[in-house]
């Protein structure tokens, strides 16, 4: 199977390689071109005519190939500064890529012709032995960060479960993981950043040095600068963790299936609102005919049994599955949550998918009408080839959550009030590179999203920018991602980047 996947990936790569436009510039030494300016400034780069260009611009989401005018591969902040100054001179938009996991390929610019800054060489990591503040290079991936901090200090940082996701986009726009209800988001734990601004200045940003820019970067960072280094608060590793799962296999054609799913989710909402401690976090994974409640309790098995008992008692008892429960150390549990994948990541990341995703941020409980509408939709619509889909609803909020207890004015992060955050993910069923994502798939997922939101018009739903949806207009995206914070972000964009150099189709200032 592994060999087959490698062959299919190579075929997809070959298809991409032969599709590359060749009219983006030249490697001439003349400083009258962007490439010439970069060459004159000794900026390491890959141009469109270079053999390394195709793999350098291959997107994580193969549905959205974009072609930058060139790829800068800096090793210093000064390289980035020089590249930005050249881009300003030649009026070329700039996009930075950390891990390249943007669902909309915004690390490539989100459109052809941007100058891409690939941060992969910024891989430094250290932990101060006195303060335990971690210094993290912007090119590292979550698995590198987690394993590095643990190896150096036996400590942790809240972050997502996929080891290959880049730290920069994750942290600058949120960053949710299985320690977030007790430690906050990744963004909440940034204490300082080295940043290259849109005019080429290299600055150190903290709440003390520039509170406005620090506020903007933590929530909408890609629109305000290119971070080279983060400093994060870290936490002592939990003594132990309990991994748990209840999995229901359900007949979607049965008359009582929708009602049963509604009762399960209502029980989760009722329990989570007041009773779930900050040491408990879980998500609900849903596919056609399948629902899985799984999560982590940071503590002993005896404490977990006591905490979870009221929830278990409130679930429908008819057909209640036998749970899978196991104890782990902190670092071993991170590997389990990554589906067994090793945490340290190779420099040349080769994972790809072809997909489209929606997100819904629910600030309150979903009503019976909304849940019934959603579960009816997925029961009746099922799976439509060549697409597969799944939905994950993660518990962010509740009375005891560190995420929702943070002051909303502390950062530009716009979904502080999230109770549950939904990711609706559709991708091609199989890895045949000759099959493309069907145009109807986007409307199919929009329809699935509306099945949740439309029956509950009194609720102001949001969306999560790290599950970016390129089908949204800039105005729609800004309202859903940032809410009332957008007006201040727009004003700060005029101050720090009046020419919208740091750009993607949904960047701050595009509406």
XYZ file of C-alpha atoms in Angstrom:
511
model
C 0.000 0.000 0.000
C 2.820 2.436 0.909
C 4.510 1.754 -2.438
C 1.245 2.350 -4.307
C 0.712 5.666 -2.522
C 4.249 6.757 -3.434
C 3.658 5.916 -7.099
C 0.374 7.835 -7.157
C 1.984 10.833 -5.481
C 4.729 10.842 -8.116
C 2.119 10.711 -10.866
C 0.301 13.662 -9.323
C 3.606 15.507 -9.068
C 4.397 14.787 -12.710
C 1.007 16.173 -13.738
C 1.722 19.330 -11.754
C 5.212 19.687 -13.157
C 4.144 19.720 -16.782
C 1.441 22.280 -15.985
C 3.813 24.969 -14.727
C 3.625 28.282 -16.575
C 7.036 29.481 -17.715
C 6.351 33.168 -18.203
C 6.949 34.522 -14.704
C 10.342 36.041 -15.173
C 13.946 35.377 -15.905
C 17.152 34.636 -14.042
C 18.853 37.576 -15.701
C 21.289 39.474 -13.492
C 19.645 42.761 -14.418
C 18.333 44.540 -11.332
C 15.517 45.917 -13.506
C 13.517 42.748 -12.830
C 12.327 41.199 -9.593
C 14.592 38.180 -10.126
C 17.506 40.461 -10.860
C 16.821 42.475 -7.714
C 16.777 39.308 -5.617
C 19.983 38.069 -7.243
C 21.695 41.392 -6.641
C 20.736 41.216 -2.962
C 22.121 37.656 -2.701
C 18.724 36.275 -1.695
C 18.532 32.467 -2.062
C 15.769 31.687 -4.528
C 14.247 29.207 -6.910
C 12.942 30.658 -10.162
C 10.272 29.163 -12.401
C 12.884 27.840 -14.836
C 14.763 25.901 -12.145
C 14.419 22.134 -11.764
C 13.568 22.548 -8.072
C 10.608 24.792 -8.805
C 7.921 22.102 -9.294
C 8.439 20.321 -5.955
C 8.871 23.672 -4.218
C 5.404 24.879 -5.257
C 3.482 21.607 -4.951
C 0.501 22.416 -2.700
C -0.772 20.293 0.168
C -4.237 20.626 -1.387
C -3.775 19.388 -4.961
C -7.117 20.956 -5.896
C -5.476 24.386 -5.788
C -2.150 24.637 -7.642
C -0.772 28.164 -7.837
C 2.495 29.334 -9.357
C 4.595 32.016 -7.653
C 6.903 34.181 -9.721
C 9.758 32.782 -7.618
C 10.383 30.999 -4.334
C 12.697 32.654 -1.826
C 14.336 30.184 0.578
C 15.849 32.479 3.214
C 18.191 31.463 5.984
C 18.212 34.846 7.751
C 15.744 37.597 8.544
C 17.895 39.875 6.383
C 17.166 37.684 3.349
C 13.445 38.132 3.959
C 13.878 41.872 4.398
C 15.734 42.147 1.091
C 13.118 40.037 -0.677
C 10.307 42.221 0.638
C 12.099 45.377 -0.462
C 12.489 43.926 -3.955
C 8.813 42.943 -3.996
C 7.881 46.488 -3.012
C 10.016 47.890 -5.806
C 8.388 45.654 -8.402
C 4.896 45.785 -6.874
C 4.700 42.021 -6.382
C 2.493 40.474 -3.697
C 4.213 38.366 -1.037
C 3.109 35.187 0.749
C 4.999 33.195 3.375
C 4.807 29.429 3.777
C 5.716 27.592 6.962
C 4.359 24.046 6.688
C 2.300 24.611 3.553
C -0.875 23.152 5.067
C -3.135 26.074 4.144
C -6.373 24.514 2.910
C -6.528 27.256 0.269
C -2.807 27.168 -0.654
C -2.378 30.692 0.666
C 1.271 29.896 1.384
C 1.670 29.961 -2.403
C -0.230 33.246 -2.541
C -3.706 31.916 -3.317
C -3.248 33.131 -6.909
C -0.547 32.986 -9.566
C 2.309 35.483 -9.608
C 3.108 36.161 -5.941
C 6.590 36.011 -4.458
C 6.646 33.060 -2.071
C 8.847 33.058 1.031
C 9.518 29.450 2.082
C 10.437 29.422 5.774
C 11.633 25.809 5.896
C 15.215 26.688 6.887
C 14.136 28.379 10.147
C 14.311 25.230 12.255
C 15.941 26.406 15.495
C 14.478 25.464 18.883
C 15.610 26.011 22.472
C 14.068 26.226 25.936
C 15.303 28.706 28.529
C 16.322 26.663 31.614
C 15.144 29.394 33.993
C 11.878 30.680 32.467
C 11.020 27.601 30.358
C 10.117 29.927 27.489
C 10.615 28.066 24.210
C 12.251 29.831 21.250
C 10.915 28.270 18.061
C 11.868 28.781 14.434
C 9.024 29.604 12.069
C 9.874 26.742 9.707
C 9.287 23.957 12.216
C 6.259 21.687 12.163
C 4.098 20.840 15.158
C 5.695 17.435 15.640
C 9.161 18.997 15.645
C 8.081 21.572 18.209
C 6.357 19.076 20.505
C 9.175 16.535 20.464
C 11.861 19.219 20.772
C 10.322 20.975 23.774
C 9.724 17.640 25.467
C 13.257 16.404 24.802
C 14.822 19.586 26.161
C 12.578 20.293 29.149
C 9.889 17.603 29.603
C 7.312 20.296 28.956
C 4.483 20.932 26.515
C 2.714 23.569 24.438
C -0.913 23.483 23.236
C -1.101 22.607 19.540
C -2.936 20.455 17.025
C -2.562 16.725 16.518
C -1.152 16.616 12.955
C 2.677 16.576 13.253
C 3.193 17.891 9.715
C 1.328 21.188 10.166
C 3.616 24.233 10.232
C 3.873 26.141 13.505
C 3.529 29.612 11.972
C 0.102 29.567 10.349
C -1.201 27.375 13.162
C -0.045 29.745 15.916
C -0.780 33.048 14.175
C -4.427 32.170 13.530
C -5.380 30.090 16.598
C -4.052 26.611 17.236
C -6.380 24.130 18.959
C -5.326 20.812 20.461
C -6.017 18.298 23.194
C -4.466 20.474 25.916
C -6.158 23.707 24.818
C -9.025 23.679 27.314
C -6.457 23.769 30.143
C -3.582 25.675 28.464
C -5.364 27.843 25.839
C -4.670 27.984 22.112
C -1.175 28.081 20.641
C -1.772 31.759 19.922
C -2.543 32.473 23.601
C 0.940 31.331 24.571
C 2.972 33.575 22.256
C 5.011 36.017 24.334
C 7.274 37.490 21.660
C 8.057 37.318 17.930
C 10.764 38.459 15.560
C 8.908 39.782 12.525
C 9.809 41.203 9.123
C 7.281 43.894 8.245
C 5.872 44.859 4.858
C 8.446 47.663 4.514
C 11.347 45.287 5.217
C 11.965 46.369 8.803
C 13.002 43.599 11.207
C 11.369 44.120 14.601
C 10.833 42.320 17.886
C 7.150 42.390 18.822
C 5.612 41.782 22.222
C 2.783 43.223 24.266
C 5.291 45.695 25.702
C 7.104 46.793 22.523
C 4.118 47.218 20.186
C 0.747 46.241 21.687
C -1.226 47.045 18.498
C 0.919 44.878 16.238
C 1.110 42.126 18.874
C -2.704 42.153 19.022
C -3.043 41.967 15.226
C -0.433 39.261 14.692
C -2.167 36.933 17.146
C -5.199 36.118 15.037
C -4.431 37.598 11.616
C -0.657 37.265 11.508
C -0.198 36.431 7.831
C -1.558 39.867 6.889
C 0.869 41.821 9.082
C 4.345 40.354 8.827
C 6.558 37.345 8.298
C 7.514 35.821 11.627
C 10.978 34.272 11.803
C 10.996 33.266 15.493
C 8.380 32.709 18.181
C 8.749 32.656 21.936
C 6.143 30.529 23.724
C 5.113 29.860 27.286
C 5.423 26.140 28.045
C 3.902 23.902 30.722
C 5.069 20.926 32.806
C 3.990 17.672 31.181
C 0.825 16.196 32.731
C 1.539 13.194 34.944
C -0.695 10.971 32.827
C -3.428 11.001 30.234
C -6.447 8.814 29.582
C -7.446 8.249 25.965
C -11.087 7.238 25.550
C -13.500 6.438 22.739
C -17.129 5.382 22.325
C -17.922 4.377 18.732
C -21.406 3.847 17.295
C -21.988 2.078 13.984
C -25.494 3.089 12.972
C -27.875 2.179 10.184
C -28.685 5.516 8.538
C -31.746 4.003 6.898
C -33.306 3.098 10.269
C -36.150 5.349 11.393
C -34.664 6.044 14.835
C -31.053 6.755 13.806
C -31.407 10.525 13.463
C -33.165 10.767 16.829
C -30.440 8.707 18.487
C -27.654 10.889 17.051
C -29.487 14.013 18.223
C -29.779 12.631 21.754
C -26.075 11.743 21.837
C -25.024 15.229 20.766
C -27.482 16.929 23.115
C -26.052 14.918 26.016
C -22.540 16.060 25.055
C -23.617 19.696 24.881
C -25.410 19.607 28.234
C -22.438 17.982 29.969
C -19.842 20.237 28.317
C -21.567 23.498 29.145
C -21.081 23.281 32.921
C -19.546 19.971 33.998
C -16.533 19.290 31.743
C -13.338 20.266 33.623
C -10.502 21.997 31.777
C -8.530 18.730 31.900
C -11.106 17.071 29.633
C -11.326 17.626 25.888
C -13.066 15.601 23.223
C -14.344 15.644 19.690
C -17.122 13.923 17.784
C -16.041 12.293 14.514
C -18.888 11.617 12.085
C -19.145 9.783 8.781
C -22.077 8.144 7.035
C -23.315 5.441 9.419
C -20.678 6.150 12.040
C -20.264 8.412 15.088
C -17.282 8.373 17.421
C -16.900 10.272 20.691
C -13.232 10.329 21.633
C -10.930 12.505 23.642
C -8.408 12.845 26.432
C -8.576 13.328 30.166
C -5.354 14.690 31.659
C -5.195 12.867 34.977
C -5.572 9.427 36.520
C -7.955 6.697 35.436
C -9.807 6.948 38.750
C -10.343 10.705 38.242
C -11.500 10.107 34.676
C -14.057 7.495 35.755
C -15.502 9.952 38.267
C -15.573 12.910 35.835
C -17.043 11.030 32.863
C -19.731 9.097 34.796
C -22.457 11.799 34.492
C -21.915 12.024 30.739
C -22.082 8.260 30.249
C -25.284 8.091 32.306
C -26.891 10.756 30.095
C -26.119 9.002 26.786
C -28.792 6.769 25.201
C -28.283 3.442 26.941
C -29.809 1.317 24.196
C -26.883 0.108 22.117
C -24.301 2.028 24.159
C -20.966 0.713 22.851
C -18.207 -0.648 25.044
C -15.616 2.105 25.390
C -11.949 1.845 24.501
C -9.958 3.359 27.381
C -6.191 3.366 27.930
C -3.608 5.253 30.012
C -0.553 6.908 28.483
C 2.305 9.210 29.306
C 2.049 12.712 27.844
C 4.535 12.202 25.011
C 3.194 8.745 24.114
C -0.317 10.155 23.945
C 0.813 12.807 21.464
C 1.919 9.978 19.170
C -1.410 8.170 19.646
C -3.297 11.354 18.771
C -1.160 11.618 15.624
C -2.458 8.168 14.600
C 0.895 6.617 15.429
C 2.923 8.951 13.202
C 6.345 9.873 14.533
C 6.494 13.426 15.841
C 9.772 14.690 14.268
C 9.101 15.526 10.640
C 11.313 15.227 7.554
C 12.403 18.485 5.975
C 10.904 17.429 2.642
C 7.226 16.905 3.474
C 5.408 14.826 0.866
C 1.829 14.421 2.116
C -0.969 15.737 -0.100
C -4.723 15.504 -0.523
C -7.413 16.833 -2.870
C -10.190 18.398 -0.836
C -12.559 21.202 0.111
C -13.473 22.116 3.667
C -16.016 24.223 5.526
C -16.000 25.213 9.180
C -18.678 26.324 11.608
C -18.036 27.956 14.956
C -21.060 27.479 17.196
C -21.000 29.902 20.153
C -23.969 28.209 21.812
C -25.659 24.822 21.892
C -27.131 23.596 18.648
C -30.898 23.371 18.880
C -32.874 20.185 18.384
C -34.013 21.590 15.012
C -30.445 22.218 13.868
C -29.173 18.813 14.976
C -32.127 17.038 13.398
C -31.588 18.905 10.127
C -27.884 18.058 10.050
C -28.209 14.376 10.928
C -31.094 14.016 8.466
C -28.924 15.532 5.747
C -26.001 13.168 6.294
C -28.313 10.168 6.676
C -30.200 10.890 3.467
C -27.360 12.216 1.314
C -24.743 9.708 2.436
C -21.596 9.450 0.321
C -21.572 10.539 -3.312
C -18.581 9.212 -5.312
C -15.918 10.218 -6.056
C -16.082 12.181 -2.795
C -15.736 10.998 0.759
C -16.438 13.251 3.714
C -16.228 13.462 7.464
C -17.242 15.973 10.111
C -15.391 16.672 13.353
C -16.984 18.717 16.137
C -14.380 19.723 18.748
C -15.252 21.018 22.191
C -13.563 24.408 22.611
C -15.683 26.119 25.226
C -17.756 25.472 28.311
C -17.597 27.181 31.673
C -14.200 25.707 32.582
C -12.339 26.211 29.306
C -9.147 28.265 29.227
C -9.947 29.218 25.620
C -13.230 30.970 26.377
C -12.037 32.438 29.689
C -9.377 34.564 27.979
C -10.145 38.255 27.558
C -11.547 38.615 23.997
C -9.766 41.962 23.683
C -6.350 40.397 24.311
C -5.864 39.353 20.656
C -7.526 39.608 17.248
C -8.495 35.916 17.413
C -12.143 36.150 16.442
C -13.737 32.931 17.733
C -13.045 33.194 21.466
C -16.705 32.411 22.135
C -16.660 29.032 20.372
C -18.538 26.272 22.188
C -18.047 23.634 19.495
C -16.037 24.134 16.289
C -17.009 21.970 13.319
C -14.758 20.967 10.448
C -16.644 19.623 7.406
C -14.026 17.950 5.202
C -14.578 16.388 1.781
C -11.902 14.763 -0.346
C -11.471 12.414 -3.269
C -12.184 8.799 -2.442
C -8.910 7.268 -3.597
C -5.640 8.626 -4.915
C -6.128 8.337 -8.682
C -4.397 11.487 -10.032
C -6.580 11.455 -13.139
C -9.682 12.163 -11.012
C -10.322 15.802 -10.139
C -12.451 17.270 -7.387
C -15.961 17.666 -8.872
C -17.421 21.183 -9.065
C -20.625 20.010 -7.373
C -18.625 19.013 -4.308
C -18.329 22.608 -3.109
C -22.086 23.142 -3.198
C -22.609 19.739 -1.561
C -20.462 20.837 1.412
C -22.107 24.266 1.511
C -25.462 22.504 1.666
C -24.194 20.347 4.530
C -23.061 23.499 6.343
C -26.419 25.201 5.821
C -28.179 22.163 7.267
C -26.651 23.197 10.611
C -26.887 26.976 10.447
C -30.166 27.726 8.671
C -32.473 26.069 11.255
C -30.875 28.280 13.928
C -31.067 31.830 12.496
C -30.932 33.479 15.932
C -27.330 32.294 16.429
C -24.396 34.240 14.996
C -22.167 31.443 13.723
C -18.539 32.045 12.851
C -15.783 30.137 11.033
C -12.189 29.195 11.806
C -9.505 30.723 9.611
C -7.171 27.711 10.030
C -9.849 25.723 8.175
C -9.841 28.431 5.540
C -12.618 28.334 2.947
C -11.561 29.956 -0.366
C -15.142 29.888 -1.666
C -16.034 32.739 0.710
C -15.860 36.316 -0.525
C -13.422 38.533 1.400
C -16.336 40.247 3.150
C -17.911 36.927 4.163
C -14.569 35.570 5.359
C -13.731 38.627 7.448
C -17.108 38.648 9.148
C -16.988 34.922 9.930
C -13.330 34.761 10.979
C -12.932 38.034 12.864
C -16.361 39.455 13.649
C -16.153 42.856 15.367
C -12.333 42.718 15.400
C -12.146 43.236 11.650
C -12.562 47.014 11.655
C -9.555 47.490 13.964
C -7.559 44.980 11.905
C -8.352 46.933 8.750
C -7.155 50.173 10.347
C -3.917 48.530 11.512
C -3.360 47.066 8.040
C -3.379 50.616 6.665
C -0.685 51.518 9.188
C 1.629 48.513 8.780
C 0.980 47.472 5.163
C -0.839 50.240 3.264
C 0.002 48.713 -0.149
C -1.362 45.257 0.812
C 1.991 43.688 -0.029
C 1.325 40.746 2.306
C -1.626 39.408 0.407
C -3.921 36.508 -0.276
C -7.513 36.618 -1.586
C -8.892 36.907 1.975
C -6.123 38.991 3.552
C -7.009 41.824 5.887
C -7.843 44.882 3.797
C -9.326 43.048 0.810
C -12.871 44.072 1.810
